[in-house]
Structures are given as structure tokens and as C-alpha cells.
Coordinates of C-alpha atoms and ligand atoms in Angstrom, one line a residue:
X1 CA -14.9 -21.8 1.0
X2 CA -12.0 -22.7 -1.1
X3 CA -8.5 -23.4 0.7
X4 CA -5.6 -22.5 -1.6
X5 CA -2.7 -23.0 1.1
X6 CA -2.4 -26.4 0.9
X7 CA -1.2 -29.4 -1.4
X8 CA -3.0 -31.3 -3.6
X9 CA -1.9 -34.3 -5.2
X10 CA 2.2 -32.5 -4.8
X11 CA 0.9 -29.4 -6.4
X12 CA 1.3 -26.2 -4.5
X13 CA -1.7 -24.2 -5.1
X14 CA 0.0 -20.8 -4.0
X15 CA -2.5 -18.1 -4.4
X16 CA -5.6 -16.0 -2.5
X17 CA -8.4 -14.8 -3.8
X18 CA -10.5 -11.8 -2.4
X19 CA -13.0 -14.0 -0.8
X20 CA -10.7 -15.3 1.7
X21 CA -9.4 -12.2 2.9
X22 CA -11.7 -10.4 5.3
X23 CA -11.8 -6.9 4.8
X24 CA -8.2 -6.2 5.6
X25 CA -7.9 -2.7 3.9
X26 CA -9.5 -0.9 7.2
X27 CA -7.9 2.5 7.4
X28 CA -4.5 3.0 8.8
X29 CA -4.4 5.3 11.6
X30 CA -3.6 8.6 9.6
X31 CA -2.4 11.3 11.8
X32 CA -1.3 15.1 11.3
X33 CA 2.6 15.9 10.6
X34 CA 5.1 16.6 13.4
X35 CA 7.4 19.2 11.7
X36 CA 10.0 18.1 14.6
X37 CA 9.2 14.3 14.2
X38 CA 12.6 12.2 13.7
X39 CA 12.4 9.5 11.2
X40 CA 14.8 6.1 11.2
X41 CA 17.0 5.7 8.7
X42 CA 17.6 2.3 7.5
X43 CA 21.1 1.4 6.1
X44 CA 22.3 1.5 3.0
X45 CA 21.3 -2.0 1.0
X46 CA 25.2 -2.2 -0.1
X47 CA 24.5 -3.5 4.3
X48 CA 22.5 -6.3 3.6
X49 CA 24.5 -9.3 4.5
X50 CA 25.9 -12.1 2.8
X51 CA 24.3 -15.8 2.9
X52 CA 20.8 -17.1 2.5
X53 CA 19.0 -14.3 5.0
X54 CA 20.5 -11.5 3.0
X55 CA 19.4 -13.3 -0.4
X56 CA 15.8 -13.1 1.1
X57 CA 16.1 -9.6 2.2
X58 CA 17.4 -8.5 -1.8
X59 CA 14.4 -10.2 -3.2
X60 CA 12.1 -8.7 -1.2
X61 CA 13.9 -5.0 -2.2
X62 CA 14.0 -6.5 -6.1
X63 CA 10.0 -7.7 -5.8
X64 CA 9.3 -4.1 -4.3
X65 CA 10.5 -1.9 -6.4
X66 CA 10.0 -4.3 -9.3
X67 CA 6.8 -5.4 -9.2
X68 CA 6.0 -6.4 -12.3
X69 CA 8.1 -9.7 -12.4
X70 CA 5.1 -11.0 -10.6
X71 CA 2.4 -9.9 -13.4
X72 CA 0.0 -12.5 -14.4
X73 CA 1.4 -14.4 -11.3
X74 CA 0.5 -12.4 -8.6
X75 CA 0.0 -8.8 -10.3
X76 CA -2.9 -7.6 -12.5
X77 CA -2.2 -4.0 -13.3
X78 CA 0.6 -2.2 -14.5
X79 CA 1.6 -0.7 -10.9
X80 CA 4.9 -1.7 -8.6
X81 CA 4.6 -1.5 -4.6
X82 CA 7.1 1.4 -5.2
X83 CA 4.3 3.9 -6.8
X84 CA 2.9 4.9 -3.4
X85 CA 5.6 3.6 -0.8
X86 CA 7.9 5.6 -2.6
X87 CA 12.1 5.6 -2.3
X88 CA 11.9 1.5 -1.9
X89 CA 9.4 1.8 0.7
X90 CA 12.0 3.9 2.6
X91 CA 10.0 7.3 2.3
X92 CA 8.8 8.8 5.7
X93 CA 5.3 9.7 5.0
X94 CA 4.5 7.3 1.9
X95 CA 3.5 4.6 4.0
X96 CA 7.2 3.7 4.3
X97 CA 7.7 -0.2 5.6
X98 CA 9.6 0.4 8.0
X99 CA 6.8 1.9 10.4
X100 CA 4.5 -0.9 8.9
X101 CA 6.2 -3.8 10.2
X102 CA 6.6 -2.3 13.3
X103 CA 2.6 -2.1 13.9
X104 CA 1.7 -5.7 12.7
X105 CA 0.5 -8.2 13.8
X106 CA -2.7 -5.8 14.6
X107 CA -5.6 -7.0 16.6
X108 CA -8.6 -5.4 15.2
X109 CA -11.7 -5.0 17.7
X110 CA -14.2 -5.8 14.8
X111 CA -13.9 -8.9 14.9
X112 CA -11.4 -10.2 17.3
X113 CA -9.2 -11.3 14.1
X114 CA -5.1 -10.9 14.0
X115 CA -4.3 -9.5 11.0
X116 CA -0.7 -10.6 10.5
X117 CA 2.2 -8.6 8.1
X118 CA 2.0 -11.0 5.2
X119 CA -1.9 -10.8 5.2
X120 CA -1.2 -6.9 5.6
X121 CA 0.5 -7.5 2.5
X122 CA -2.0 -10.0 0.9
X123 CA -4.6 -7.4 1.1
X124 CA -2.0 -4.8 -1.0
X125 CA -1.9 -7.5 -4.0
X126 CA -5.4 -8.4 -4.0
X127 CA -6.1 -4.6 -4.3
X128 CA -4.0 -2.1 -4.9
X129 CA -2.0 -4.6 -7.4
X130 CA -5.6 -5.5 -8.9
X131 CA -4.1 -9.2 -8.3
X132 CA -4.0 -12.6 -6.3
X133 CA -1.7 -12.7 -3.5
X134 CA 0.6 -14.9 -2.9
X135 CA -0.2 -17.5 -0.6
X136 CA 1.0 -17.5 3.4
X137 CA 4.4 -18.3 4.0
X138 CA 5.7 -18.2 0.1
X139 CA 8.8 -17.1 -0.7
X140 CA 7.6 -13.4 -2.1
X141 CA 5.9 -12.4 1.0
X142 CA 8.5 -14.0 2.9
X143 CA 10.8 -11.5 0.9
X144 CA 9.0 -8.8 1.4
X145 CA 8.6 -9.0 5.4
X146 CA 11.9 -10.0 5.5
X147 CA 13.3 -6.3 3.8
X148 CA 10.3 -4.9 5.8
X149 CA 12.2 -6.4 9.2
X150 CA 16.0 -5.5 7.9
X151 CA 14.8 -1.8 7.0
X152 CA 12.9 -1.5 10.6
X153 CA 15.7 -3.3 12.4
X154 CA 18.3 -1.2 11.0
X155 CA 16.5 2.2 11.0
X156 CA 16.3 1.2 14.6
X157 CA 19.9 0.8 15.0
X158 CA 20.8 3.3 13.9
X159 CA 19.0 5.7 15.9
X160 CA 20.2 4.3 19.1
X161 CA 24.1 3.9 17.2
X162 CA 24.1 0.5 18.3
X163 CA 27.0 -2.0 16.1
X164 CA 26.8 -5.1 14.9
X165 CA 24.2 -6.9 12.3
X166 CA 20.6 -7.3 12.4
X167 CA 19.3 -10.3 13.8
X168 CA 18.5 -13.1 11.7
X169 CA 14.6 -15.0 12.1
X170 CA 13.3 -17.8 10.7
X171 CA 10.6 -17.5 7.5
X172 CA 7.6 -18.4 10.3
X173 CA 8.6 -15.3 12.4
X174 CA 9.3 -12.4 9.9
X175 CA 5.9 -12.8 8.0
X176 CA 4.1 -12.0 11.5
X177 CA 5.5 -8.8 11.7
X178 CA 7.2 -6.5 15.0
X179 CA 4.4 -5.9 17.0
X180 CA 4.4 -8.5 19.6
X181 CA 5.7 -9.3 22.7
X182 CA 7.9 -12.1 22.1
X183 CA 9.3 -10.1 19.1
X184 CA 13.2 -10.6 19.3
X185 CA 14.6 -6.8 19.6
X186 CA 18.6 -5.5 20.5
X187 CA 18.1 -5.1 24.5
X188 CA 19.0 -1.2 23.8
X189 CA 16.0 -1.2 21.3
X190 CA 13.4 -2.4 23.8
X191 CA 15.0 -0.1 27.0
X192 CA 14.1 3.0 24.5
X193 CA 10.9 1.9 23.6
X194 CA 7.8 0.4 24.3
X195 CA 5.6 -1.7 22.3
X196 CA 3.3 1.4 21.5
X197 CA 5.7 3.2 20.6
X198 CA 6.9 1.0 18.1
X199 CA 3.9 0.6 16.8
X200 CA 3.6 4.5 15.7
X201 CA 6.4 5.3 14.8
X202 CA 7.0 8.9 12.6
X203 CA 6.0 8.8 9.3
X204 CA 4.0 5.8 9.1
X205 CA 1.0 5.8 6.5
X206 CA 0.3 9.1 4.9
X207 CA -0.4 12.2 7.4
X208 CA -3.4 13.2 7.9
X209 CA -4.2 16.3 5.6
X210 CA -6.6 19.4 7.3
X211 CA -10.2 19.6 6.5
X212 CA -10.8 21.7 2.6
X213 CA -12.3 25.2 3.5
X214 CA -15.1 24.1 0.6
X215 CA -16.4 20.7 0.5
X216 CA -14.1 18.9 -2.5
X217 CA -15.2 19.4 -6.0
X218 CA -14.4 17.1 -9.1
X219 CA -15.1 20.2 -11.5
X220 CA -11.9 22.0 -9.8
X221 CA -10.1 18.8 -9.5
X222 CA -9.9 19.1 -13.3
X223 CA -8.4 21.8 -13.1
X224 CA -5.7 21.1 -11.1
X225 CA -5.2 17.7 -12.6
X226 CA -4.5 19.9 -15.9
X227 CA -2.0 22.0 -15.1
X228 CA 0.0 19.9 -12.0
X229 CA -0.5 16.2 -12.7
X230 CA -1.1 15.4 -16.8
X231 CA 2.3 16.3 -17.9
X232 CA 3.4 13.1 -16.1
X233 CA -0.3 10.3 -15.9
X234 CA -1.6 11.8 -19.2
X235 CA -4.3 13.8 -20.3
X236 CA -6.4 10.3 -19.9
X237 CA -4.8 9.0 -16.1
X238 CA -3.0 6.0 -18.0
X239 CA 0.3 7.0 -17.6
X240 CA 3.4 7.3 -19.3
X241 CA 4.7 4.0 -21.3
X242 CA 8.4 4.0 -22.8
X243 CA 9.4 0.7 -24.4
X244 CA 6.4 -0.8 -23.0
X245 CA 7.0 -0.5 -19.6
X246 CA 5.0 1.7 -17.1
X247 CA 7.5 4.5 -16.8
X248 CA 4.9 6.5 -15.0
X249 CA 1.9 4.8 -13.4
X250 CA -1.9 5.3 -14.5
X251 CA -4.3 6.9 -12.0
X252 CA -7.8 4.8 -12.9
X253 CA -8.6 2.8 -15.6
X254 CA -8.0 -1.1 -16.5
X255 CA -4.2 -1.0 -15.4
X256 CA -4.6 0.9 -11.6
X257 CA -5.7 0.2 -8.7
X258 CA -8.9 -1.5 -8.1
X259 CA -12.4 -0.3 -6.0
X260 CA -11.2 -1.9 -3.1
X261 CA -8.0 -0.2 -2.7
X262 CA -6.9 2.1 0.3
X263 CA -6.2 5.0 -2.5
X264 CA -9.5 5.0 -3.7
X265 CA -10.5 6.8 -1.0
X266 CA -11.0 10.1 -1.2
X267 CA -9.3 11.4 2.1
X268 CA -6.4 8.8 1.5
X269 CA -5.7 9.7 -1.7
X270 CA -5.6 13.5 -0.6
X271 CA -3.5 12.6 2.2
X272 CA -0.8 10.8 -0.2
X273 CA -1.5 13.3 -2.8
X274 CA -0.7 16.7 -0.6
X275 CA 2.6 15.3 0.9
X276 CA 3.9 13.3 -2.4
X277 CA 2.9 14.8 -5.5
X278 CA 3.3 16.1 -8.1
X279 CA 6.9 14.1 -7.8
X280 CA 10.2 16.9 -7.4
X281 CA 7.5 18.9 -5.4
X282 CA 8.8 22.7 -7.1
X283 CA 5.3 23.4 -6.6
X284 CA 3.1 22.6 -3.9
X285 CA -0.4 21.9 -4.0
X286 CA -2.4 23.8 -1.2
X287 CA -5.0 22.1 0.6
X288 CA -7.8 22.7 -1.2
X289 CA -6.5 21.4 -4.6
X290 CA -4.8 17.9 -2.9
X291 CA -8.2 17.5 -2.4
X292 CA -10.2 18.5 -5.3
X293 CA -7.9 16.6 -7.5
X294 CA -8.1 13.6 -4.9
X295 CA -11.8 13.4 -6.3
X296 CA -11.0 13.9 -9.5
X297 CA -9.0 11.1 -9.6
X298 CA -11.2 8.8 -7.7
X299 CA -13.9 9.8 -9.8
X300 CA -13.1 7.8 -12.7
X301 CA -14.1 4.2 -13.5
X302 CA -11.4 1.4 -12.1
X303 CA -11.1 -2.2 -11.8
X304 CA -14.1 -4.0 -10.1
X305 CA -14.1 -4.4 -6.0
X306 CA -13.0 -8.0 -6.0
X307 CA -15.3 -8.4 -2.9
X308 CA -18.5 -7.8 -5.0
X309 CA -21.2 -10.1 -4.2
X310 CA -24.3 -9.6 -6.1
X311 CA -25.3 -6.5 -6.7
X312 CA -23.3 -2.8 -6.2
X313 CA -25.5 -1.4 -3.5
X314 CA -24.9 -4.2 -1.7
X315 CA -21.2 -3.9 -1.9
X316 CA -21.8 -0.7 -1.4
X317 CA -23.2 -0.7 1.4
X318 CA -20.7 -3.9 3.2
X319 CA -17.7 -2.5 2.6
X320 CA -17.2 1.8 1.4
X321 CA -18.8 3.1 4.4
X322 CA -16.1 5.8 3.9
X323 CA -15.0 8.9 1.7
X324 CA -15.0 7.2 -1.8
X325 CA -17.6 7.5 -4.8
X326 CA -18.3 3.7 -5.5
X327 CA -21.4 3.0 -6.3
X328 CA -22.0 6.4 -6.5
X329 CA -22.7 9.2 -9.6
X330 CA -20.0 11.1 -10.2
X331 CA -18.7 12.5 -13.9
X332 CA -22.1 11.4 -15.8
X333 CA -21.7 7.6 -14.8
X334 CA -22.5 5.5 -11.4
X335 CA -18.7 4.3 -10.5
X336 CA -18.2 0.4 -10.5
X337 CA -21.5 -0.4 -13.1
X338 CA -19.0 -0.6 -15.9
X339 CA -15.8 -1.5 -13.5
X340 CA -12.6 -3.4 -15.6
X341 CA -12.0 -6.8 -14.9
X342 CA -9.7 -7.6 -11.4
X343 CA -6.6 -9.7 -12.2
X344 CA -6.8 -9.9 -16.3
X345 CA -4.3 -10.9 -17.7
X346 CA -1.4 -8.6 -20.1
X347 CA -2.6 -8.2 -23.4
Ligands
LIG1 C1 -2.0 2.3 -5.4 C2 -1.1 2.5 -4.3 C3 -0.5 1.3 -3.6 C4 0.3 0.3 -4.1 C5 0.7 0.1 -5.6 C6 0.6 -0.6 -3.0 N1 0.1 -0.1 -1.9 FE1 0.4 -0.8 0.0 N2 -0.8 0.6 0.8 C7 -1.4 1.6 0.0 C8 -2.3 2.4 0.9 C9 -3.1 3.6 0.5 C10 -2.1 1.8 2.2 C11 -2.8 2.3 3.5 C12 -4.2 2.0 3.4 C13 -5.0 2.7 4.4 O1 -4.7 3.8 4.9 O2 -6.0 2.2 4.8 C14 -1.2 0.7 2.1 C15 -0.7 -0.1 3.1 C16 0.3 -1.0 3.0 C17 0.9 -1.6 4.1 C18 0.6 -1.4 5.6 C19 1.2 0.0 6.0 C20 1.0 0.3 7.5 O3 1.7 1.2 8.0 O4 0.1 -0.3 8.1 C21 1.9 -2.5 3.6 C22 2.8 -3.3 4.4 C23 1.8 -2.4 2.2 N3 0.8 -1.5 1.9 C24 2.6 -3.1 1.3 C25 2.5 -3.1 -0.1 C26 3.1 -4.0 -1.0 C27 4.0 -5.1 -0.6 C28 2.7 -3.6 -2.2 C29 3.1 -4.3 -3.5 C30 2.8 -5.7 -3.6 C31 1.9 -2.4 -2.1 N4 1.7 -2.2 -0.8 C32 1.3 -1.7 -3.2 C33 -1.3 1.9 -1.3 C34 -0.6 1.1 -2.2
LIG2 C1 7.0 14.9 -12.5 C2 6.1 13.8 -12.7 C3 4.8 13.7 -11.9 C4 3.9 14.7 -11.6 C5 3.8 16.1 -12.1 C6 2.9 14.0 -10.8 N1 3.2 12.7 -10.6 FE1 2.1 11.4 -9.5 N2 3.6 10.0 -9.7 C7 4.7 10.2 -10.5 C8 5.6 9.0 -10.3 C9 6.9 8.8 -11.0 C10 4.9 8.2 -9.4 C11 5.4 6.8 -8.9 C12 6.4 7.1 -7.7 C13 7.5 6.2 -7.6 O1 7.4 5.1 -8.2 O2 8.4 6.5 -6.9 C14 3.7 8.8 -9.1 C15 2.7 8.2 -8.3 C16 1.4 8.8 -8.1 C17 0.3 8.1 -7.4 C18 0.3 6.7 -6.8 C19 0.5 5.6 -7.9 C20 -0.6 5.4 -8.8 O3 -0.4 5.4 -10.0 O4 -1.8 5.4 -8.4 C21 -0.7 8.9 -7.4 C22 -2.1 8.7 -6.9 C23 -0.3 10.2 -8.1 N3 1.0 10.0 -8.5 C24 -1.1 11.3 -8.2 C25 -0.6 12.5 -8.8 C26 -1.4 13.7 -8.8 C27 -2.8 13.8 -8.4 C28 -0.6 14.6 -9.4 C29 -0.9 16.1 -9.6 C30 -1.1 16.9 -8.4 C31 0.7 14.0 -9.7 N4 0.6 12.7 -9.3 C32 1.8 14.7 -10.3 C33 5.1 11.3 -11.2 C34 4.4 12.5 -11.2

């Protein structure tokens, strides 16, 4: 095995590659919507404080919701963070970060491994960016965990109406993530809560959508596709361009996300699908077609699982035990023969 994270001969060799990361893109605990749930509200950014802490904090908002600075670098499609954690990751219900860096680090039965914010995030580049992450402890994932923590802190604050500014931690601390008992919290903050309960909190990850009455169909997917979602990703799922720039974001092909990414799934997709789209949400998709058109989507070739070893049944087989049609014939075609490339490079 290769080590990126260290130094060789001065030079920082600052990125991951699938093969180091473990299968970190397990399933989030998806649960059904409390209509009377309460969600934090983070402050406004115009709140993030002066001084080196607050520059870390802006960079991690400007790295979000901006994702493409990082292409070729780190990013290999034409997606930002922002596309599915929508509203700057602030959006209860699209996987918003606030809830996320409450619930790492997670300890994962499997295998006994921690499985840290920053690797949380890792596993987020290497797949649903198409890319290579960033290596530990660099200043983008740094960023990142650091608007992660001043988003939680603060929604947390808020809630309980306590004054005063959010703590600051050191780079080593924020990337671990909230869930931990020596985590530093407002004494107010940890008499309302418990660990666990900081762990769920409302609105994190997409909720869980109801069973279809008819198992999901691709054919009726089109359909839906047509007449609720092409307007906005195209008749052909790439998107919307304007001046070059990914206005609105392609659902499959070379430029989305790739076979190992959380939305590739069937269910996840539906889940993030019923509650967020299509975007403005005049119309509402009922049950059914969130997930008909979840398989449509998912039905069309993307970039290649950057975990394949081999051959596709065997990757197959190691790591989409789950609701997705890699590896499997769907549309005419077996999805991931003729997958796109992970992490080329802009043409
Ligand atoms: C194509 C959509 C998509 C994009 C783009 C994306 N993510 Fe994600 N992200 C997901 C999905 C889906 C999950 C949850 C996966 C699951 O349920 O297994 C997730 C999970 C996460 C989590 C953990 C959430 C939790 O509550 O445990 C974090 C943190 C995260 N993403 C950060 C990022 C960052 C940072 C970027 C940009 C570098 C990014 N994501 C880009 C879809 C996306
Ligand atoms: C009015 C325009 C519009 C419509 C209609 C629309 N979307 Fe989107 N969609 C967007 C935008 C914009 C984003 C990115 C959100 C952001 O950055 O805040 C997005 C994001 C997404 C994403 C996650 C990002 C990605 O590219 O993978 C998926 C999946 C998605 N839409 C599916 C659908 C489906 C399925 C439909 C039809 C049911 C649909 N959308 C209808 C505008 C739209």
C-alpha cells in the first residue's frame, strides 16, 4: 500500500486514492420525517469572526459551495458539495453538516474502524466528486470541518439562546468531528443533551421515503424524468452549462457522480429526490414517481467505482450489496462495463 500523507524529499504528497479508504460510504442512518421535528439554525455567516479561525471557517463555506476551485486538484466532475447538501450545507433534510459533524467520529461494528469527519469527507471527494481527496489534516478538509463545527456550534446556540462566540479548536481537533466525549461543548449545550442525541439530530441525511406501492420501474421513471426534471439536467442528464460553468448539475454521465457514490443508490437517491426536487418544489413528486425516476436516473452509465479490483462481479459482489444496478442490466446495457474514467481531467 501506497502512503500519500507524508513527506518525501520536502514534497507534500497531499492526496488519497480509493484504495486507501475502506469502504466509508456505508449508509447513513435514514430515518422517516418528524412533521414536529425542530431544526438548529446556524447564524448568519456575516457571524463568522474575525482572525485566523474565522478565515478557516470562510474557506471552508467558499470550498463548499464552490467546489470547482478544487478541479483537477481534488475534483473530477463538474459537481460542488452544494448540489446535494443544498442552502450551503445548511438545508434540514439534504444531509445538512450541521447534523454530520455532530455524529462523527463514528465507530463502525464491521470492522472495529473510527471513521473520523475528515475521512467522512474524504470518502465524499473520492466519490461523489469523482476525485482524490485531499490528504488528512490539509487545509481544505480542515476548512470544511471547521464551517461544519461553526454551523453545528452555532445552530446549537442558538437553540438554547446562549451569547457569546463559538469556541475556537485547534486544526487536530475540528477534523475529528463532535461525537466524542472529550468534545469541548458550552456547559448549557451538554446539560440539554446527551451524546446520542447529538449524534441524531433533525434533519440529518435524507429521510427515509415509504416503501413504492409497485416495485420501481425505469420505463415510468422516464416518464417522470420528462415532464418534472429535463427542463433543468437536460433531455440527456448532463445539465445545464452557461458560460461554461455547470449552472445546473448532470445526473450520470462522465461529469456526475461516480459508482461508488451514496446517490447511486436507488433508495438514497429516492430519499433525496422526494424531499428536494425538482428545486422551488411547485409540484411535488408522489411516492411512487421519487422512485421510479430514482431508477431512472441510476440506470444510466457513470464514472467507474474507483474500488474496482478485477473484474465487475467481483466488485459487485464486495461492495453494492444494496439497492443500486451496478453490475447489473438495466436500459439495454450491464452498468459499469463501459463506466467513464474516475478523476479525468477538464477537457
Ligand atoms: C452527488 C451528491 C453529493 C455530492 C456532490 C456530495 N455529497 Fe456528501 N453525501 C452525499 C450522500 C448521498 C451522503 C450520504 C450517504 C449515505 O446515505 O450513505 C453524503 C454524506 C456526506 C457527509 C456525512 C453526512 C452525515 O450526516 O453523516 C458529509 C460530511 C459530506 N457528505 C460532505 C460532502 C462534501 C464536503 C462534499 C464536497 C466535497 C460532498 N459531500 C459532496 C451526496 C453528495
Ligand atoms: C428548477 C430546476 C430543477 C428541476 C426541475 C429539478 N432539478 Fe434537480 N437540481 C437542480 C439544482 C439547481 C440542483 C443543485 C442544487 C443546489 O446546488 O442547490 C439540483 C440537484 C439535483 C441532484 C443532486 C446533484 C446531482 O447533480 O446529482 C439530483 C440527483 C437531482 N437534482 C435530481 C432531480 C430530479 C430527479 C428531478 C425531477 C424530479 C429534478 N432534479 C428536478 C435543479 C432542478
Amino acid at each position: 500500500m501506497k502512503l500519500f500523507n507524508y513527506l518525501v524529499a520536502g514534497v507534500f504528497i497531499s492526496s488519497v486514492s480509493a484504495a486507501e479508504l475502506p469502504d466509508r460510504q456505508a449508509q447513513i442512518p435514514a430515518i422517516a420525517k418528524d412533521p414536529a421535528a425542530q431544526y438548529l439554525q446556524p447564524s448568519d455567516l456575516s457571524a463568522i469572526p474575525q482572525g485566523e479561525f474565522g478565515d478557516k471557517v470562510r474557506l471552508g463555506y467558499q470550498i463548499f459551495v464552490n467546489t470547482q476551485q478544487l478541479r483537477d486538484k481534488y475534483v473530477g466532475n463538474e459537481l460542488n458539495c452544494v448540489n446535494c447538501h443544498m442552502n450551503a450545507g445548511n438545508k434540514a433534510n439534504a444531509s445538512p453538516l450541521w447534523a454530520a459533524y455532530m455524529a462523527y467520529p463514528a465507530y463502525r461494528k464491521k470492522n472495529d474502524k473510527v471513521n473520523s469527519y475528515q475521512e467522512r469527507i474524504q470518502g465524499c471527494f473520492t466519490y461523489s466528486m469523482n476525485g482524490k481527496a485531499p490528504a488528512s489534516g490539509s487545509k481544505e478538509l480542515v476548512a470544511i470541518s471547521a464551517y461544519s463545527y461553526w454551523l453545528a456550534i452555532s445552530g446549537l446556540m442558538n437553540q438554547l439562546a446562549i451569547d457569546g462566540k463559538v469556541a475556537e479548536l485547534s486544526d487536530i481537533e475540528l477534523v475529528k468531528g463532535g461525537n466524542r466525549e472529550d468534545f469541548p461543548l458550552p456547559a448549557e449545550v451538554k446539560a440539554m443533551f446527551d451524546q446520542k442525541a447529538l449524534s441524531s439530530l433533525a434533519g440529518r441525511g435524507f429521510p427515509k421515503l415509504e416503501a413504492p406501492e409497485q416495485a420501481y420501474s425505469t420505463e415510468r421513471g422516464e416518464i417522470v424524468y420528462q415532464a418534472h426534471c429535463q427542463a433543468c439536467h437536460g433531455a440527456d442528464g448532463q445539465g445545464i452549462k452557461m458560460a461554461n460553468v455547470s449552472a445546473l448539475p448532470p445526473l450520470w454521465g462522465p461529469q456526475s457522480y461516480n459508482w461508488g457514490a451514496g446517490m447511486h443508490r436507488v433508495n438514497t437517491a429516492a430519499n433525496f429526490i422526494y424531499e428536494n426536487m425538482p428545486l422551488g418544489k411547485s409540484i411535488r413528486l408522489t411516492v411512487q414517481q421519487a422512485w421510479d425516476v430514482a431508477a431512472f436516473v441510476n440506470a444510466h452509465e457513470r464514472p467507474q467505482d474507483p474500488r474496482l479490483k478485477g473484474d465487475l462481479p467481483q466488485t459487485q459482489k464486495s461492495y453494492h450489496q444494496h439497492d443500486g444496478f451496478y453490475g447489473k442490466q438495466q436500459l439495454g446495457t450491464v452498468l459499469g462495463a463501459d463506466a467513464y474514467p474516475n478523476f479525468p481531467a477538464a477537457k
